[in-house]
Structure formats: structure tokens, C-alpha cells
Coordinates of C-alpha atoms in Angstrom, one line a residue:
X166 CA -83.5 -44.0 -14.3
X167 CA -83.4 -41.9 -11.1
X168 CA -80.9 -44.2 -9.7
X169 CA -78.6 -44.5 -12.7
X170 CA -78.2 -40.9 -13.0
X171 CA -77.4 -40.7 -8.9
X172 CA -74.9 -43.5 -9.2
X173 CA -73.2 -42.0 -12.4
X174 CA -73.2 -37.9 -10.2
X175 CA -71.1 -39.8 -7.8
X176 CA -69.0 -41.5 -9.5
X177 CA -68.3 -38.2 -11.0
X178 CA -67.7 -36.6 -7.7
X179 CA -65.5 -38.9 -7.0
X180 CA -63.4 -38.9 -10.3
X181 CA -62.9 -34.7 -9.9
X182 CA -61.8 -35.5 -5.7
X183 CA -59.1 -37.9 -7.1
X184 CA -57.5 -35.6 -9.6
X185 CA -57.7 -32.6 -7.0
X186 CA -56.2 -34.8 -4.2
X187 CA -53.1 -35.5 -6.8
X188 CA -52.0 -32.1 -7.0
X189 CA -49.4 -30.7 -3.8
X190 CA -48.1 -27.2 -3.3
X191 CA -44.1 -27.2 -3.6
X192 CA -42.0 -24.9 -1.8
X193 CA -38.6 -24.1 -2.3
X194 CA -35.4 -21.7 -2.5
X195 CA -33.8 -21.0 -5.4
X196 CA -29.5 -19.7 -5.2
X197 CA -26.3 -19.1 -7.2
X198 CA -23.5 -22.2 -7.0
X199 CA -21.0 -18.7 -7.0
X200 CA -21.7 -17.3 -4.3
X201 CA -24.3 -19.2 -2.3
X202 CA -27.0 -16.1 -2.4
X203 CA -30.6 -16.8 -3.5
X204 CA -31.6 -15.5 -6.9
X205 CA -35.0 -13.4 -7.1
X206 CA -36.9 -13.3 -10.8
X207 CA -36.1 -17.1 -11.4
X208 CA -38.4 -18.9 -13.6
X209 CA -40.1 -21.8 -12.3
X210 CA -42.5 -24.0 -14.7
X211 CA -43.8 -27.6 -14.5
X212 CA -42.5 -29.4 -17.6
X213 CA -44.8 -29.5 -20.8
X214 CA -47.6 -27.2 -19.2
X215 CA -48.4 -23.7 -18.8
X216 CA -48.4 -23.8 -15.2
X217 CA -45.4 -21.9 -13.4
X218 CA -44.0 -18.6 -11.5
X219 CA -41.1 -16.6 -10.6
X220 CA -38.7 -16.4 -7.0
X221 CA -39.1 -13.1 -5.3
X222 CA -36.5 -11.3 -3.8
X223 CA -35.7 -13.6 -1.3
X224 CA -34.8 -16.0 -4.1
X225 CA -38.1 -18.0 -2.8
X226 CA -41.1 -19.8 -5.0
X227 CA -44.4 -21.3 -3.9
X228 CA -46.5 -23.4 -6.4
X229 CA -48.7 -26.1 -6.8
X230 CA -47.6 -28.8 -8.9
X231 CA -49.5 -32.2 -10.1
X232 CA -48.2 -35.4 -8.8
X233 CA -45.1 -36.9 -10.3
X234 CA -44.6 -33.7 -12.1
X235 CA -41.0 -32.3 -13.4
X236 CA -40.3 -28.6 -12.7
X237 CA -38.2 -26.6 -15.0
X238 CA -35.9 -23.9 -13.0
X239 CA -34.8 -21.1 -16.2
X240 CA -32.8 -17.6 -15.8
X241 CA -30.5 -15.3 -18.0
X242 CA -26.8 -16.5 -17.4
X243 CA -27.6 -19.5 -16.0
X244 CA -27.8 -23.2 -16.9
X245 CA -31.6 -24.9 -17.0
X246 CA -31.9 -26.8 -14.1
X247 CA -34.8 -30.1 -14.1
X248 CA -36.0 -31.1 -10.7
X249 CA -38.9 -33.9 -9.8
X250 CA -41.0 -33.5 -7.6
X251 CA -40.5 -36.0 -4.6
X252 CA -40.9 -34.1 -1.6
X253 CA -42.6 -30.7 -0.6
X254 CA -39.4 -28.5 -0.6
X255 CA -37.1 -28.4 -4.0
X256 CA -34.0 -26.3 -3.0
X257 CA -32.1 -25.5 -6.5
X258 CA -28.7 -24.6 -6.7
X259 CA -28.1 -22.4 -10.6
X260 CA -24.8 -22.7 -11.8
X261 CA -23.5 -19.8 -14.4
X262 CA -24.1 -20.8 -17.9
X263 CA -20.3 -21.2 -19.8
X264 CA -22.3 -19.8 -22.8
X265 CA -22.6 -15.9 -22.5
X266 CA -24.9 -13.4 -24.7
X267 CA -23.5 -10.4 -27.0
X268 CA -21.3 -8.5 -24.9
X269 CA -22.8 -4.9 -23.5
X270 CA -20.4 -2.0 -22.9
X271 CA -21.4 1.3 -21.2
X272 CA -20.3 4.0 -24.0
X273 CA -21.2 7.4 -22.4
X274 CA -22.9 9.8 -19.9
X275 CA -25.8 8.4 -18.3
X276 CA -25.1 4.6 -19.5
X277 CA -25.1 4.4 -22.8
X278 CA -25.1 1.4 -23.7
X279 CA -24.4 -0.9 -27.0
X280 CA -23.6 -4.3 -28.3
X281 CA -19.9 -4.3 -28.7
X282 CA -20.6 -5.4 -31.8
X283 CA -22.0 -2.5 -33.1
X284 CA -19.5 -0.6 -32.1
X285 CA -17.4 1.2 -34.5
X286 CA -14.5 0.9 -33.2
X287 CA -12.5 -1.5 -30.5
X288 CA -14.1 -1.7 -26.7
X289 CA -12.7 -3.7 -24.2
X290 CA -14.2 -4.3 -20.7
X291 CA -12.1 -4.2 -17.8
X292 CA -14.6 -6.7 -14.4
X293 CA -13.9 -5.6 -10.7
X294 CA -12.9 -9.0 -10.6
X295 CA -9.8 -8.2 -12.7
X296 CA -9.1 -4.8 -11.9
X297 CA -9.0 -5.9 -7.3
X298 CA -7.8 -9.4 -8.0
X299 CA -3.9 -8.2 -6.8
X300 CA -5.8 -5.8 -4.3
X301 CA -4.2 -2.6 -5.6
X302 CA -4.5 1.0 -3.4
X303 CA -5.0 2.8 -6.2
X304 CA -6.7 2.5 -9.7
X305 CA -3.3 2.9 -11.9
X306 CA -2.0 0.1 -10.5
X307 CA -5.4 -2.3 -11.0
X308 CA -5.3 -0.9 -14.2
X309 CA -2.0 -1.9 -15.3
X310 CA -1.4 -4.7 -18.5
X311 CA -5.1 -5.6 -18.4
X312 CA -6.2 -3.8 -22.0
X313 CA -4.9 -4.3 -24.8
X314 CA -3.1 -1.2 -26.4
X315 CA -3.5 1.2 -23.4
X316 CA 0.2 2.1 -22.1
X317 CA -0.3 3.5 -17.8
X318 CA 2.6 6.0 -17.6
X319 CA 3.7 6.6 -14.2
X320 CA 5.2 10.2 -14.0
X321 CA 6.7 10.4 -11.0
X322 CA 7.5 7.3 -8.4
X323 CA 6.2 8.6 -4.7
X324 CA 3.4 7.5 -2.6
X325 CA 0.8 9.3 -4.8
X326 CA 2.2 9.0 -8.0
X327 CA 0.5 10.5 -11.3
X328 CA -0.2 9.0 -14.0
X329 CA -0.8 9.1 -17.8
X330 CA -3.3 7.1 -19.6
X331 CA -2.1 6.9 -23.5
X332 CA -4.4 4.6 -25.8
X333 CA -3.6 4.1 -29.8
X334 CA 0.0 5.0 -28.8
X335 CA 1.2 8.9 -29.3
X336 CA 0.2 10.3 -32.4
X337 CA 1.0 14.2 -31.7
X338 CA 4.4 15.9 -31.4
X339 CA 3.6 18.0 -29.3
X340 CA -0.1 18.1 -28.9
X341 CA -2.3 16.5 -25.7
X342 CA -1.9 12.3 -26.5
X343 CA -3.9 11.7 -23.0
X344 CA -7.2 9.8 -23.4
X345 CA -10.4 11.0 -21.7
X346 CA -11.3 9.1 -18.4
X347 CA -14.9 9.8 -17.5
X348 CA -16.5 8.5 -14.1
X349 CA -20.2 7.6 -14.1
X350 CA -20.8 9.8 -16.9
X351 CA -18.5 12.9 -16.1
X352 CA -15.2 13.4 -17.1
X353 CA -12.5 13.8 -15.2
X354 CA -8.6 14.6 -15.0
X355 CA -6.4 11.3 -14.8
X356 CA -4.8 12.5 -12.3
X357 CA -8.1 12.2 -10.5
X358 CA -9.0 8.5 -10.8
X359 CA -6.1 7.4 -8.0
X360 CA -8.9 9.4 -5.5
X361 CA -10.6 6.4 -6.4
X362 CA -11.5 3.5 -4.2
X363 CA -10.7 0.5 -6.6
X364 CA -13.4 -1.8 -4.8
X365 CA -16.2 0.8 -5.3
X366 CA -15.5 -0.1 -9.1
X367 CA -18.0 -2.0 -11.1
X368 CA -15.8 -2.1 -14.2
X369 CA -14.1 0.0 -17.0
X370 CA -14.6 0.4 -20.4
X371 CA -11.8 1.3 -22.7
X372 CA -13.1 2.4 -26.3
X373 CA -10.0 2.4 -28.6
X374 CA -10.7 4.2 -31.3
X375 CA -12.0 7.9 -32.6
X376 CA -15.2 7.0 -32.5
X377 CA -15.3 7.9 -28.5
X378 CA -14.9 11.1 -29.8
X379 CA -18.7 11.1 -31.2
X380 CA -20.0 11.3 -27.4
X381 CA -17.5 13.4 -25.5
X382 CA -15.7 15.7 -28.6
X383 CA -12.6 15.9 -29.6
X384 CA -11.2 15.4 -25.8
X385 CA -11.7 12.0 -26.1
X386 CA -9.9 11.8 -29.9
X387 CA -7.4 9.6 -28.3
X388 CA -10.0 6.9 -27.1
X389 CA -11.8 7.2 -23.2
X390 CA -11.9 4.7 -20.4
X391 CA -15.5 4.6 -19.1
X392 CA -15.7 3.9 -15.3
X393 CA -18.8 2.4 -13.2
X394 CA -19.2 2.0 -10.0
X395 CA -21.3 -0.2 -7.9
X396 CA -25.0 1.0 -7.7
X397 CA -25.8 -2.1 -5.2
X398 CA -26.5 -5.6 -4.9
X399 CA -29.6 -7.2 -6.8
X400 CA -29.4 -10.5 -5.2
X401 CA -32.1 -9.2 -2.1
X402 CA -30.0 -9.6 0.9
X403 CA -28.1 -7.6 2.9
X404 CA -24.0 -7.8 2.6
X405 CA -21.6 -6.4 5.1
X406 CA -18.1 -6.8 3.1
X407 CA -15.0 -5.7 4.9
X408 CA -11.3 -5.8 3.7
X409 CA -7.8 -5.2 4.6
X410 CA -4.8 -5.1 2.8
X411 CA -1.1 -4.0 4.0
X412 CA 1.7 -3.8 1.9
X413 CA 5.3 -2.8 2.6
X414 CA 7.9 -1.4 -0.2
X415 CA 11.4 -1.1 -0.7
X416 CA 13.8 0.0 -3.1
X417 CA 14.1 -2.6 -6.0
X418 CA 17.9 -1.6 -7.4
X419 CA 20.1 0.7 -6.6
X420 CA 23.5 1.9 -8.1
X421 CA 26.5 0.0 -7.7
X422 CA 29.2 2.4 -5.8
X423 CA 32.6 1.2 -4.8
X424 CA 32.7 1.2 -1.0
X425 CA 36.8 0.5 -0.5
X426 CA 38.0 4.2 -1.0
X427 CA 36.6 7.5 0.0
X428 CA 38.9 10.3 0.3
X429 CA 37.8 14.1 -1.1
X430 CA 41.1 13.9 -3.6
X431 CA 40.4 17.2 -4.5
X432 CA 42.1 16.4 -7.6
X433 CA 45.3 15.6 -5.4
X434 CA 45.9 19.4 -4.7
X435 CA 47.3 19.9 -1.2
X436 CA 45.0 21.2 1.3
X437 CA 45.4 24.0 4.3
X438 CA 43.0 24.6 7.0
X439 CA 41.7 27.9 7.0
X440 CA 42.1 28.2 10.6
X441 CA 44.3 25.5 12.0
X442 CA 46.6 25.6 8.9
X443 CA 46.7 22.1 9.0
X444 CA 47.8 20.9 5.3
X445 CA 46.5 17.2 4.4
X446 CA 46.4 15.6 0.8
X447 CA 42.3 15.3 1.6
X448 CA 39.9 18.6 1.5
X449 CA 37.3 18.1 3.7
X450 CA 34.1 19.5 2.5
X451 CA 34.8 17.7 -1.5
X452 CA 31.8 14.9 -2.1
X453 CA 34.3 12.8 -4.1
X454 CA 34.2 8.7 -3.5
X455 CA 38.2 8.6 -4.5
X456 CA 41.6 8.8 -3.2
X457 CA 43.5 6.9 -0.6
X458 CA 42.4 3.4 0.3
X459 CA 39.9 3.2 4.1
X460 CA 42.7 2.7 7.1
X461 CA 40.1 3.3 9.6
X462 CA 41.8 6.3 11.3
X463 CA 39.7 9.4 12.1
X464 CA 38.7 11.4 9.1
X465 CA 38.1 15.1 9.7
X466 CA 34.9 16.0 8.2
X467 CA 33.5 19.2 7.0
X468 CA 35.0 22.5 7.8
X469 CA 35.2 24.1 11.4
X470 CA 32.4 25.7 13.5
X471 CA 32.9 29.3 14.2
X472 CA 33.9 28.2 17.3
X473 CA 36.8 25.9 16.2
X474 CA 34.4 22.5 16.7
X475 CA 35.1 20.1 14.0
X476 CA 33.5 16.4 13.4
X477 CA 35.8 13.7 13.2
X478 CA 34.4 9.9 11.9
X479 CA 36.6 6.1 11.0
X480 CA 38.1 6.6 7.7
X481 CA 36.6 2.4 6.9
X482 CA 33.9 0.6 5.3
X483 CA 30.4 0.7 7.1
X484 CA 28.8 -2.8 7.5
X485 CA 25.9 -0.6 6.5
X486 CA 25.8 1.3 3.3
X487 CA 24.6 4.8 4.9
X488 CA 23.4 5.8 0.9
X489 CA 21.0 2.6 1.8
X490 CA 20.1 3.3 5.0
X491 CA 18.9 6.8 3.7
X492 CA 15.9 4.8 2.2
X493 CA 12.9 3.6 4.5
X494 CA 10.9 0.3 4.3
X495 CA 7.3 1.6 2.7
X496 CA 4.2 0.8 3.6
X497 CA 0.8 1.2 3.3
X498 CA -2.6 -0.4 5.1
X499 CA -6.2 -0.1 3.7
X500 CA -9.4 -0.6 5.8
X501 CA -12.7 -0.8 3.3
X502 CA -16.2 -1.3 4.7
X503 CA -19.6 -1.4 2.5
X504 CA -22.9 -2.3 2.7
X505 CA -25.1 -3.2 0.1
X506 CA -28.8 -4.2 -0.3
X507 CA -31.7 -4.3 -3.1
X508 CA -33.2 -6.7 -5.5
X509 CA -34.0 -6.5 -9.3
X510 CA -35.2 -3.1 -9.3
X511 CA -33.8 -1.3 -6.8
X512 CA -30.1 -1.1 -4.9
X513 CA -28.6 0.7 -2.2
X514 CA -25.1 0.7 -1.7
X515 CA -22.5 2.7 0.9
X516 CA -18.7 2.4 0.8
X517 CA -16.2 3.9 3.4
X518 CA -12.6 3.6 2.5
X519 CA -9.2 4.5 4.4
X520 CA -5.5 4.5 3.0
X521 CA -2.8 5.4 4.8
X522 CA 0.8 5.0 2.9
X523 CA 4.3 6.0 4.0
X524 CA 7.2 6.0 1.6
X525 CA 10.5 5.1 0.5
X526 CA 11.8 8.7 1.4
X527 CA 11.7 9.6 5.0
X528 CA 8.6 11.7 5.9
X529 CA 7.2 10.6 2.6
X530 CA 3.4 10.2 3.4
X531 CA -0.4 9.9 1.6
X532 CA -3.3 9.4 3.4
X533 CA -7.2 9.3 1.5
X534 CA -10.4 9.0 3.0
X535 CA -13.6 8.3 1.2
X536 CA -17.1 8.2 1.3
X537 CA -19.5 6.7 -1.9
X538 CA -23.3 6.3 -1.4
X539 CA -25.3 5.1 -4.4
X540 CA -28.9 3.8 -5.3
X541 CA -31.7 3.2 -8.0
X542 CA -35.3 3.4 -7.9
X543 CA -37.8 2.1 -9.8
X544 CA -41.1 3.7 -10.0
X545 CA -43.2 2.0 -12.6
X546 CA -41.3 2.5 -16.2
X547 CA -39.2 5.5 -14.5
X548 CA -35.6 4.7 -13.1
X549 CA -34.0 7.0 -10.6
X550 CA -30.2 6.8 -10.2
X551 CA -28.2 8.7 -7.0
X552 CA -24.3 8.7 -6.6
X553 CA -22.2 11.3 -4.0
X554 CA -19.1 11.1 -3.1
X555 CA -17.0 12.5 -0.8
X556 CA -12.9 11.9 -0.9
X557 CA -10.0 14.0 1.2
X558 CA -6.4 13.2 0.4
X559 CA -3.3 14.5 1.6
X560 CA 0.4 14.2 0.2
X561 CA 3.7 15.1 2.0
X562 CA 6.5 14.5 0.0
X563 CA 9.6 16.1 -0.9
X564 CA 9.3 18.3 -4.0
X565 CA 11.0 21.4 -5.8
X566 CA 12.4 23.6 -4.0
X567 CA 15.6 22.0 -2.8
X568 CA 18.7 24.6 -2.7
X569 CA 21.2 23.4 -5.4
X570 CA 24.2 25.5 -5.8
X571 CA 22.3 28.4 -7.9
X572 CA 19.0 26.8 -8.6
X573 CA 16.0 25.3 -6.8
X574 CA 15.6 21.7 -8.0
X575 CA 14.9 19.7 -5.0
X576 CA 14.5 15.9 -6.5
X577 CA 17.8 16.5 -8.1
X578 CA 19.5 18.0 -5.6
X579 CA 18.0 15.4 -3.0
X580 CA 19.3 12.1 -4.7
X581 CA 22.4 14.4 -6.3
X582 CA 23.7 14.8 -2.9
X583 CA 22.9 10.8 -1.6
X584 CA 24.8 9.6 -4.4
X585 CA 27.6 11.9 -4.0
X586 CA 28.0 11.1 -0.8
X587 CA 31.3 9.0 0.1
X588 CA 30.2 5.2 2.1
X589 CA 32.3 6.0 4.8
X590 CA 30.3 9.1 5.6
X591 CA 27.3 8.4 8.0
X592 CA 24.8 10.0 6.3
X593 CA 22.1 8.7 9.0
X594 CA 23.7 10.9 11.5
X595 CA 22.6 14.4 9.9
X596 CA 18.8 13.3 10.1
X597 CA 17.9 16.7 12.3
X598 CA 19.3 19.6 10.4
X599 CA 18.5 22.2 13.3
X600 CA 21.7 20.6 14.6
X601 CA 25.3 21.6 14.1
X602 CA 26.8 20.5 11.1
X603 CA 23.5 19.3 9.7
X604 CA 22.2 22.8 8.6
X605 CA 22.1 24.3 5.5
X606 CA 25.2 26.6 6.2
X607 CA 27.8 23.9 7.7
X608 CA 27.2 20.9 6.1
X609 CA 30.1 19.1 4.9
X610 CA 29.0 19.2 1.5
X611 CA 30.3 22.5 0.0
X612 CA 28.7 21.3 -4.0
X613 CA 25.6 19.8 -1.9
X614 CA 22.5 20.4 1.2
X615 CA 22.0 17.8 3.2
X616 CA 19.3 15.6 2.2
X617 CA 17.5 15.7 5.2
X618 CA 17.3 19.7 5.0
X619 CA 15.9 19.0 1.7
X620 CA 12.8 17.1 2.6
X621 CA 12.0 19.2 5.7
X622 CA 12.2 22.1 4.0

């Protein structure tokens, strides 16, 4: 009896060594077919058990598996992925699932958020995918045919142009038809949000209707755009992300002007110098683009000095309109650096950005640094949120204040003057008006101020 019960222990033993021996521990990383970076909070299960765990930050999983076992690889967003278990390291690739879950949209200060089906009225969401895909410098223009109903007004063209957000179309006469912008919770002026540095954006949400008016008053009666910006990344690694975009920018049309006669007619009235009494049929300080056909002689230009010194330029067509030449070649070069760290419950994010822009208008120039540091913390069931930033513009452009005839007007008077100047006139020539015949006082142009005294003063 002894000796049955001794065999039987051991065969026991043995049974319980067996099933023990079968089961392996199974390593393994788990990342995103987007963008290559490891996933943290996966779910990892062996098939038709209990038995499982999740990635940490590092996107990483350890577990110990029975042999010839199938794990299960599960997350929000993603497809279920199956994997056997034929080795000791299973490295999983997730790709995004084409089926998505009921939209959220951030509604108001300190993220509000909602289905956008329960919202009362229309919500569209604007990615930073969408809004940087043509690599705008400024929000307006990253902004631009991407919602539905919401009309960008630009103002005034210039290097930093405002800008008028209308949604629901205008509805008052004369009343305020702007809609509310409000960034991470505080609302701003419109004219603010070109400050912004599109890539620090996270994405925008435009509520259409009244209803907006139920978080931010009757401000936001013609509908609000919502903006977010980055907190961080989630994924648990480090990213150093540096860009660089240059544009250049010209003038798209311009008017069509005759360029094969240029005389000042002066309505075809005789005229006498003052001081040399010479009489031509040409007076030369008119802005007119008619009378005789170009010859090519020399054309007195303007009125005398003091001193009796006059200017004197070919009466022909310029290979070069001089109206066009006026106009510069634009451009403008971005430089933005961030880094960004963190994992499901925390994030740290920093973001240094640096426009410089020049104009179509000579001495036309915008330049905007910026600085953005945000984070989150997560103590227990408590979230902390920080965001600072820090932005310094500067504009020099040519503005009111121009000297036209009786009034100061200086945009009209600036491009009233260009246009009115004859093709045979080399406007080019007067770019420094501390010189003779470029000042304000003997410029050719008795009905006019040279341009170029315009914009410098």
C-alpha cells in the first residue's frame, strides 16, 4: 500500500513539472503603423483566458504565456491585432482602426467637452493636420475654405494683414457680425490669433450656431471658434521636431496701362516756363499718361530747382515698366523648434517659433517671435494643466498719413500717385527722397508725393 501511494506522489510530481515547464515568459514591443512610436496602455491577453496586461510607457509588455498559446493585442482607435506565440519576443505593429467612435469637440473654457451629437447646434472640427498641411505663417491663412459656412475676411493685404472671422453670414446692419475666437479657454480679439504659431495648434472647433452663446454670452451670438493647443505627446518618448518653410510673393495682377504715349497734355494748353520762358505743348509737373506719341528725345521733367537745375529723361518706352518695378518680390522664412515628452497621464511640451516676412511694398516688414510651454499632471484623480506664452511682433508698413493734396490718406495717395505716374517716367530713380527732386517740395508731381516719401514718412 505504502508503495502504491509513493508511486502514485510521483507520478503527480511529475504531471504538475510538465504543465509548469509548458508555460514561457514573452516579451515584446508594441507601436503605431503611423508613425513608428511605441504605444503605452495597450492591452495584451492570451486568447480565451483571463490571463493578460498592459504596455507601459515605453510601449513594452512582459508576460508569461502557456505553450502554443494566441495573444490578443486590443486599444481604443486601433484594429485588434492576434499574434502566436512562436518565439520569446512578439513585436506588434497597431494600425488605426477605419471605424472611429462619436466625435468629441471641446465647447468652452477649461475643455468642455461633448458628443457632437448632443450638440445643439452645428460643430465642426478643424485637425493640425488640416489646418499646417500647406504650411501657412499665420492662422488666417490655415484657416481658410476648411469649415463650412465660416467666411475669413482679409481687411487689409500687407505682411500682417487682419482679419475677420464671420460665421452664419451677416445678420446685423450695422451691429458687430464678428464671431468670438477663444484660445484655450480665453477669449481673444481676431486680430489676435495671426500672433499664433499655427504648429503649436492642436485643432479648432467652430460651433455654428447661437447655442455658443450659452457658454461665452452674447459675444459669441454669431458662433465661436474654439482653439487648442498642444499640451504634449502621450506616446512616452521624447520628440525633437524642427521645421522650415520660405515663401516668396509677388503681385498677382496689375492694371493694364498703355505704355506708347506719355506726354502731361495739360489739356493741350500751351505751356511757359516760369523762369526760362520756354513755351512747349507739354507742362512738366502734369501726371497725365496722354499726348504726343514716345520719340525718344529728352523730356524735361518737373519744374526747376531754385537754382535753375532741371531733370531731363528719353521721351520712349522703358523695357521695364517702372509702375512694376515699384513692387518688390516678398518673402518670408519660418524657423520652428519643439520638444515634446510624456505618456498617458502626463505631457510636457515647449515650442519656439520665428517669422520674419518682407513685403510687396518696399520697407514693408513683420517679424514675430514666440515662446509656448505647456504640461499636465496627474496626481491620483486630480489633473493639473499649465500653458504660458510669450509672443513679440513688430509691423513696419506704410500707413495713413501720406500727404494728398489737402488730406492725409497715405494708401490712397501711395498707389494714387504709382498709377498716375506716366511709363516713361523712372519712378525707381526717386527711391531716396532726401535727394533733389525726390522731396516732398520738388517732386515732379504737382497733384501727387512721391511714393517713396510716402512710406518713409
Amino acid at each position: 500500500m505504502k508503495k502504491l501511494l509513493l508511486v502514485s506522489l510521483c507520478l503527480l510530481v511529475l504531471s504538475m513539472t510538465q504543465v509548469f515547464a509548458q508555460n514561457r515568459t514573452v516579451t515584446g514591443t508594441v507601436t503605431a503603423k503611423d508613425d513608428g512610436l511605441p504605444i503605452p496602455g495597450v492591452t495584451v491577453k492570451v486568447k480565451g483566458t483571463t490571463i493578460g496586461t498592459q504596455t507601459n510607457a515605453a510601449g513594452k509588455y512582459v508576460l508569461s504565456v502557456p505553450a502554443n498559446a494566441t495573444l490578443v493585442f486590443s486599444f481604443i482607435g486601433y484594429t485588434t491585432t492576434e499574434k502566436s506565440t512562436t518565439g520569446s519576443t512578439i513585436n506588434v505593429v497597431l494600425e488605426t482602426s477605419a471605424r472611429s467612435l462619436g466625435e468629441v469637440v471641446i465647447t468652452g473654457a477649461l475643455g468642455i467637452k461633448r458628443q457632437a451629437k448632443e450638440q445643439g447646434a452645428a460643430a465642426t472640427t478643424v485637425s493640425a493636420k488640416s489646418l499646417t498641411e500647406a504650411h501657412p505663417t499665420n492662422f488666417t491663412n490655415g484657416l481658410t475654405a476648411k469649415v463650412p459656412g465660416l467666411v475669413v475676411s482679409t481687411l487689409n493685404n500687407g505682411v500682417n494683414p487682419n482679419t475677420r472671422f464671420t460665421l452664419r453670414g451677416s445678420r446685423h446692419i450695422i451691429g458687430n457680425n464678428y464671431a468670438l475666437v477663444v484660445l484655450n479657454g480665453t477669449p481673444i480679439s481676431p486680430n489676435e490669433v495671426n500672433t499664433i504659431n499655427p504648429d503649436d495648434i492642436e485643432s479648432v472647433n467652430i460651433l455654428n450656431g447661437a447655442g455658443a452663446a450659452a457658454l461665452y454670452g452674447s459675444d459669441a451670438s454669431n458662433g465661436a471658434l474654439i482653439i487648442t493647443t498642444k499640451k504634449g505627446s502621450p506616446s512616452g518618448a521624447p520628440q525633437v521636431t524642427y521645421t522650415n518653410n520660405f515663401l516668396l510673393e509677388k503681385i498677382s495682377y496689375f492694371p493694364k496701362f498703355q505704355t506708347k504715349f506719355g506726354g502731361y497734355g495739360g489739356e493741350g494748353a500751351p505751356f511757359q516756363d516760369p523762369i526760362t520762358g520756354f513755351i512747349t505743348a507739354t507742362a512738366p509737373f502734369e501726371n497725365q499718361s496722354y499726348g504726343p506719341a514716345y520719340d525718344g528725345h529728352m523730356q524735361q521733367l518737373g519744374i526747376p530747382l531754385e537754382d535753375g537745375t532741371t531733370q531731363s529723361y528719353p521721351y520712349m518706352t522703358p523695357k521695364t515698366d517702372p509702375r512694376r518695378a515699384f513692387f518688390n518680390t516678398g518673402h518670408s522664412e519660418e524657423n520652428n523648434l519643439s520638444y515634446s515628452s510624456g505618456d498617458a497621464n502626463n505631457s510636457f511640451n515647449l515650442t519656439a517659433n520665428h517669422l520674419f516676412k518682407t513685403g510687396v511694398l518696399p520697407d514693408d516688414k513683420y517679424k514675430r517671435s514666440s515662446v509656448r510651454v505647456s504640461a499636465t499632471k496627474t496626481y491620483n484623480k486630480f489633473k493639473a494643466e499649465f500653458t504660458a506664452s510669450y509672443v513679440q511682433d513688430y509691423t513696419n508698413t506704410v500707413g495713413n498719413g501720406g500727404y494728398d493734396g489737402a488730406t492725409l490718406d497715405g494708401g490712397r495717395s501711395l498707389y494714387s500717385t504709382i498709377f498716375n505716374t506716366p511709363s516713361w517716367v523712372p519712378l525707381t530713380k526717386f527711391s531716396d527722397p532726401t535727394k533733389p527732386f525726390a522731396d516732398v517740395n520738388t517732386y515732379f508731381n504737382s497733384y501727387g508725393v512721391n511714393p517713396y516719401w510716402i512710406i518713409k514718412n
